[in-house]
């Protein structure tokens, strides 16, 4: 293993293509507005290594043993690109590796290093994607390959999709860092040649139409050079560049190769990191300052990128000196590992403008007429959050008592769990506390910092209600500790074990009887294929872990169709066959994997990503038949739907309402609204521990035109295994079918859907 990792390689030379033979993503010169600021007269926040999903826990452990400084420097992660854009990030950075033949990075060498160190295998990314041809996105081969988007085409597709969904946005600046050069003992990257750069531009052009990218040719216009154009007129006006994407090349070492055959960047897509006196000078980097040099270049209309922090040092110390100097320098692109909505978990250090805006007038170069709020007017659905309602599944728990199988079911010794079966684990406490920290940052980033003004929310601004189980109450307590640390937060719940009618209406509202629904439920389950047996791939994966063929009951073939029935109380469904026991054991194995228990304590060892997802199919199928059938979901979700509608339509009420329940709380809501979720690492429609279904109430600036945006938050298995709750959840926005598939749904329409009515 290496002791340290150099991030920069030497220059590569080679032939260049003729400009006349290169496809040009250009168009007419972009007008420079007589009024309003130019791009060089504003300032935006960027994210550093924007794709970075964080180190796999076992690799982090290995690095901590062998190179603690590198382990600390790599200990950060970001949300996916669309989520970053939603929160105002307007500059991203993608590290790209050439892989013309495909498969160069499909078999990370870290697998051998981990085995030699006695550590479990690591999730190092999607091997199938890594086998494909084309450019890959990652930080460091073999040890830090995990990305929130892969390959480069997928990342570019996310950028374009968000851009098209948000017309009028400020340009999105995409910084491309070309990675090459040998760094033994790591897999050697493929060298970049002029052909490689041409292939890179073809990939960009395959995603973006000519009018969607701001190119060097457009900025140059009729001037003899980029430098002359920028010196005379500055960059184009903000209004003229709205809705576009700007590509920038990071390392100056690649500049001459990129320029060959394209003098002054004629016909090229990206702007180079150029010396200020060069003909191609329009953009440059001064990542380490000094601020005075940055300010001088900004006054000369150059676009400058700098960094507010590096290697997690500021995040750990909380020292704002470098950040404040970067913001004051006038650099138009200020990059950080900790934007406002992703504060450092150690100190709360963050970088932003404190206004909830995506940009501000440049402190060095903006004209006196510039107004922050006019640079990128806030989108109502993203920046006028009025209320947020979260329905949350409790955090990571230990298996229930009846989930621990006997040797007659699975012929293996079962892991030993501490504490009461079914209780929240220490990892679950950290997970839910981390979720509270994230939601606090989310609220603050959406102009709702008043919710936590002075450190503690007002009593009427936060409402926490938990179902009456030990794990849901403990999850609510941990969430409150993260959201409002040290503050008195009331958690409403029934006595432990007493059914709560909102979460368990059939048990609390006696008499509750499902017998009248049984014919319809049986027909729905049969139509969905749920009575024919468990999902085949999931059952096969479980049987492999059970040691089949063998003596365990899970190894026995079950060719008899299952029978759906109702128990004697009329309040619970029963299902014969192997789906329920298979799902129960599969979930227990998944919980063991998520807890980060050493592989040696589990007879089946560590689960790879594919096996984990296959087991998740069994759990998702069980949830569907037991809580999500079309005739059952309205019954199970009715009290909670009424409560959500009341929260949405009440003029006052809390800004944040949290309902802490179970997977069986969320699935009926999803089914009633016709929604599907796919949490990263899980099967379609599985609801992971700690996930949340959210309903955001949005209005315009005057409080009118109320609408609802539905979101789903979850955490990738590898991040949960870290055990410290440090990583932000993945967030997906869900289009409600009854609202015509729109990203936001008018409040009146949404409340009708909650009530079970159809959209007009």
Short mmCIF file of N, CA and C in Angstrom, two decimals, residues 46-111:
data_model
loop_
_atom_site.label_atom_id
_atom_site.label_comp_id
_atom_site.label_asym_id
_atom_site.label_seq_id
_atom_site.Cartn_x
_atom_site.Cartn_y
_atom_site.Cartn_z
N UNK A 46 -18.91 26.18 -4.94
CA UNK A 46 -18.71 24.92 -5.63
C UNK A 46 -18.38 23.82 -4.64
N UNK A 47 -18.54 22.59 -5.07
CA UNK A 47 -18.16 21.45 -4.23
C UNK A 47 -16.90 20.80 -4.79
N UNK A 48 -16.03 20.40 -3.90
CA UNK A 48 -14.77 19.74 -4.28
C UNK A 48 -15.01 18.24 -4.42
N UNK A 49 -14.51 17.65 -5.51
CA UNK A 49 -14.74 16.22 -5.77
C UNK A 49 -16.22 15.89 -5.56
N UNK A 50 -17.04 16.52 -6.36
CA UNK A 50 -18.48 16.55 -6.13
C UNK A 50 -19.14 15.18 -6.17
N UNK A 51 -18.53 14.22 -6.83
CA UNK A 51 -19.05 12.87 -6.99
C UNK A 51 -18.73 11.98 -5.79
N UNK A 52 -17.91 12.45 -4.86
CA UNK A 52 -17.27 11.59 -3.86
C UNK A 52 -18.29 10.98 -2.91
N UNK A 53 -18.38 9.65 -2.89
CA UNK A 53 -19.35 8.95 -2.04
C UNK A 53 -18.75 8.50 -0.72
N UNK A 54 -17.48 8.77 -0.50
CA UNK A 54 -16.85 8.39 0.77
C UNK A 54 -16.13 7.05 0.67
N UNK A 55 -15.14 6.87 1.53
CA UNK A 55 -14.40 5.62 1.56
C UNK A 55 -15.27 4.48 2.08
N UNK A 56 -15.06 3.29 1.53
CA UNK A 56 -15.67 2.10 2.12
C UNK A 56 -15.09 1.92 3.52
N UNK A 57 -15.91 1.51 4.50
CA UNK A 57 -15.42 1.43 5.89
C UNK A 57 -14.17 0.57 6.06
N UNK A 58 -14.10 -0.57 5.38
CA UNK A 58 -12.93 -1.43 5.57
C UNK A 58 -11.68 -0.79 4.98
N UNK A 59 -11.82 -0.07 3.87
CA UNK A 59 -10.66 0.63 3.30
C UNK A 59 -10.25 1.78 4.21
N UNK A 60 -11.24 2.47 4.79
CA UNK A 60 -10.91 3.53 5.75
C UNK A 60 -10.13 2.95 6.93
N UNK A 61 -10.53 1.76 7.38
CA UNK A 61 -9.82 1.13 8.49
C UNK A 61 -8.39 0.76 8.10
N UNK A 62 -8.22 0.26 6.87
CA UNK A 62 -6.89 -0.10 6.40
C UNK A 62 -6.00 1.13 6.28
N UNK A 63 -6.54 2.20 5.71
CA UNK A 63 -5.77 3.43 5.59
C UNK A 63 -5.41 4.00 6.95
N UNK A 64 -6.34 3.91 7.89
CA UNK A 64 -6.07 4.43 9.22
C UNK A 64 -4.87 3.73 9.86
N UNK A 65 -4.69 2.45 9.53
CA UNK A 65 -3.54 1.72 10.05
C UNK A 65 -2.24 2.14 9.38
N UNK A 66 -2.31 2.39 8.06
CA UNK A 66 -1.08 2.53 7.29
C UNK A 66 -0.76 3.97 6.91
N UNK A 67 -1.75 4.82 6.85
CA UNK A 67 -1.52 6.20 6.44
C UNK A 67 -2.65 7.05 7.01
N UNK A 68 -2.56 7.36 8.28
CA UNK A 68 -3.67 8.02 8.97
C UNK A 68 -3.97 9.39 8.38
N UNK A 69 -2.94 10.09 7.87
CA UNK A 69 -3.17 11.41 7.29
C UNK A 69 -4.06 11.30 6.05
N UNK A 70 -3.78 10.31 5.19
CA UNK A 70 -4.62 10.11 4.01
C UNK A 70 -6.03 9.70 4.41
N UNK A 71 -6.14 8.85 5.41
CA UNK A 71 -7.46 8.42 5.87
C UNK A 71 -8.29 9.61 6.33
N UNK A 72 -7.66 10.52 7.06
CA UNK A 72 -8.38 11.71 7.51
C UNK A 72 -8.74 12.62 6.34
N UNK A 73 -7.80 12.80 5.42
CA UNK A 73 -8.04 13.70 4.30
C UNK A 73 -9.12 13.23 3.36
N UNK A 74 -9.39 11.93 3.32
CA UNK A 74 -10.40 11.37 2.43
C UNK A 74 -11.74 11.15 3.12
N UNK A 75 -11.86 11.58 4.35
CA UNK A 75 -13.06 11.30 5.15
C UNK A 75 -14.12 12.38 4.93
N UNK A 76 -14.69 12.41 3.73
CA UNK A 76 -15.78 13.33 3.42
C UNK A 76 -16.61 12.69 2.31
N UNK A 77 -17.81 13.18 2.13
CA UNK A 77 -18.70 12.64 1.09
C UNK A 77 -19.73 13.70 0.75
N UNK A 78 -20.30 13.57 -0.45
CA UNK A 78 -21.31 14.52 -0.91
C UNK A 78 -22.59 13.81 -1.30
N UNK A 79 -23.68 14.55 -1.26
CA UNK A 79 -24.93 14.07 -1.83
C UNK A 79 -24.79 13.99 -3.35
N UNK A 80 -25.77 13.38 -4.01
CA UNK A 80 -25.71 13.27 -5.46
C UNK A 80 -25.78 14.65 -6.11
N UNK A 81 -25.42 14.72 -7.39
CA UNK A 81 -25.31 16.02 -8.07
C UNK A 81 -26.63 16.79 -8.09
N UNK A 82 -27.78 16.16 -8.44
CA UNK A 82 -29.02 16.94 -8.44
C UNK A 82 -29.34 17.55 -7.07
N UNK A 83 -29.07 16.80 -6.01
CA UNK A 83 -29.32 17.35 -4.67
C UNK A 83 -28.42 18.55 -4.41
N UNK A 84 -27.18 18.47 -4.84
CA UNK A 84 -26.28 19.62 -4.66
C UNK A 84 -26.80 20.84 -5.43
N UNK A 85 -27.24 20.63 -6.66
CA UNK A 85 -27.78 21.75 -7.43
C UNK A 85 -29.02 22.32 -6.74
N UNK A 86 -29.87 21.44 -6.22
CA UNK A 86 -31.07 21.90 -5.52
C UNK A 86 -30.72 22.81 -4.35
N UNK A 87 -29.56 22.58 -3.75
CA UNK A 87 -29.16 23.37 -2.59
C UNK A 87 -28.21 24.51 -2.95
N UNK A 88 -28.15 24.86 -4.23
CA UNK A 88 -27.44 26.07 -4.62
C UNK A 88 -26.03 25.90 -5.10
N UNK A 89 -25.50 24.68 -5.15
CA UNK A 89 -24.16 24.48 -5.71
C UNK A 89 -24.22 24.77 -7.21
N UNK A 90 -23.32 25.61 -7.69
CA UNK A 90 -23.30 25.95 -9.11
C UNK A 90 -21.96 25.63 -9.77
N UNK A 91 -21.04 25.04 -9.04
CA UNK A 91 -19.80 24.56 -9.64
C UNK A 91 -19.49 23.19 -9.06
N UNK A 92 -19.28 22.21 -9.93
CA UNK A 92 -18.94 20.87 -9.48
C UNK A 92 -17.59 20.47 -10.07
N UNK A 93 -17.01 19.44 -9.49
CA UNK A 93 -15.71 18.93 -9.95
C UNK A 93 -15.83 17.43 -10.16
N UNK A 94 -15.40 16.96 -11.33
CA UNK A 94 -15.41 15.54 -11.66
C UNK A 94 -14.00 15.10 -12.01
N UNK A 95 -13.48 14.10 -11.31
CA UNK A 95 -12.19 13.51 -11.65
C UNK A 95 -12.42 12.39 -12.66
N UNK A 96 -11.77 12.46 -13.80
CA UNK A 96 -12.07 11.52 -14.88
C UNK A 96 -10.83 10.71 -15.26
N UNK A 97 -11.08 9.44 -15.53
CA UNK A 97 -10.05 8.50 -15.95
C UNK A 97 -10.44 7.91 -17.30
N UNK A 98 -9.49 7.86 -18.22
CA UNK A 98 -9.75 7.22 -19.51
C UNK A 98 -9.77 5.70 -19.33
N UNK A 99 -10.63 5.04 -20.10
CA UNK A 99 -10.73 3.58 -20.05
C UNK A 99 -11.25 3.10 -21.40
N UNK A 100 -10.41 3.26 -22.42
CA UNK A 100 -10.85 3.03 -23.80
C UNK A 100 -11.28 1.60 -24.04
N UNK A 101 -10.61 0.64 -23.39
CA UNK A 101 -10.94 -0.77 -23.61
C UNK A 101 -11.97 -1.29 -22.62
N UNK A 102 -12.19 -0.56 -21.53
CA UNK A 102 -13.11 -1.01 -20.50
C UNK A 102 -12.46 -2.01 -19.56
N UNK A 103 -12.87 -2.00 -18.31
CA UNK A 103 -12.41 -3.00 -17.35
C UNK A 103 -11.13 -2.68 -16.62
N UNK A 104 -10.48 -1.55 -16.92
CA UNK A 104 -9.20 -1.24 -16.28
C UNK A 104 -9.34 -1.16 -14.76
N UNK A 105 -10.49 -0.67 -14.29
CA UNK A 105 -10.67 -0.46 -12.85
C UNK A 105 -11.74 -1.38 -12.26
N UNK A 106 -12.08 -2.46 -12.97
CA UNK A 106 -13.18 -3.33 -12.55
C UNK A 106 -12.79 -4.26 -11.41
N UNK A 107 -11.50 -4.46 -11.18
CA UNK A 107 -11.05 -5.40 -10.15
C UNK A 107 -10.04 -4.70 -9.24
N UNK A 108 -10.52 -3.89 -8.30
CA UNK A 108 -9.61 -3.10 -7.46
C UNK A 108 -8.63 -3.98 -6.68
N UNK A 109 -7.39 -3.54 -6.64
CA UNK A 109 -6.35 -4.28 -5.92
C UNK A 109 -6.56 -4.26 -4.42
N UNK A 110 -7.42 -3.36 -3.96
CA UNK A 110 -7.68 -3.29 -2.52
C UNK A 110 -8.28 -4.58 -1.99
N UNK A 111 -8.93 -5.38 -2.85
CA UNK A 111 -9.51 -6.64 -2.38
C UNK A 111 -8.43 -7.53 -1.78
#
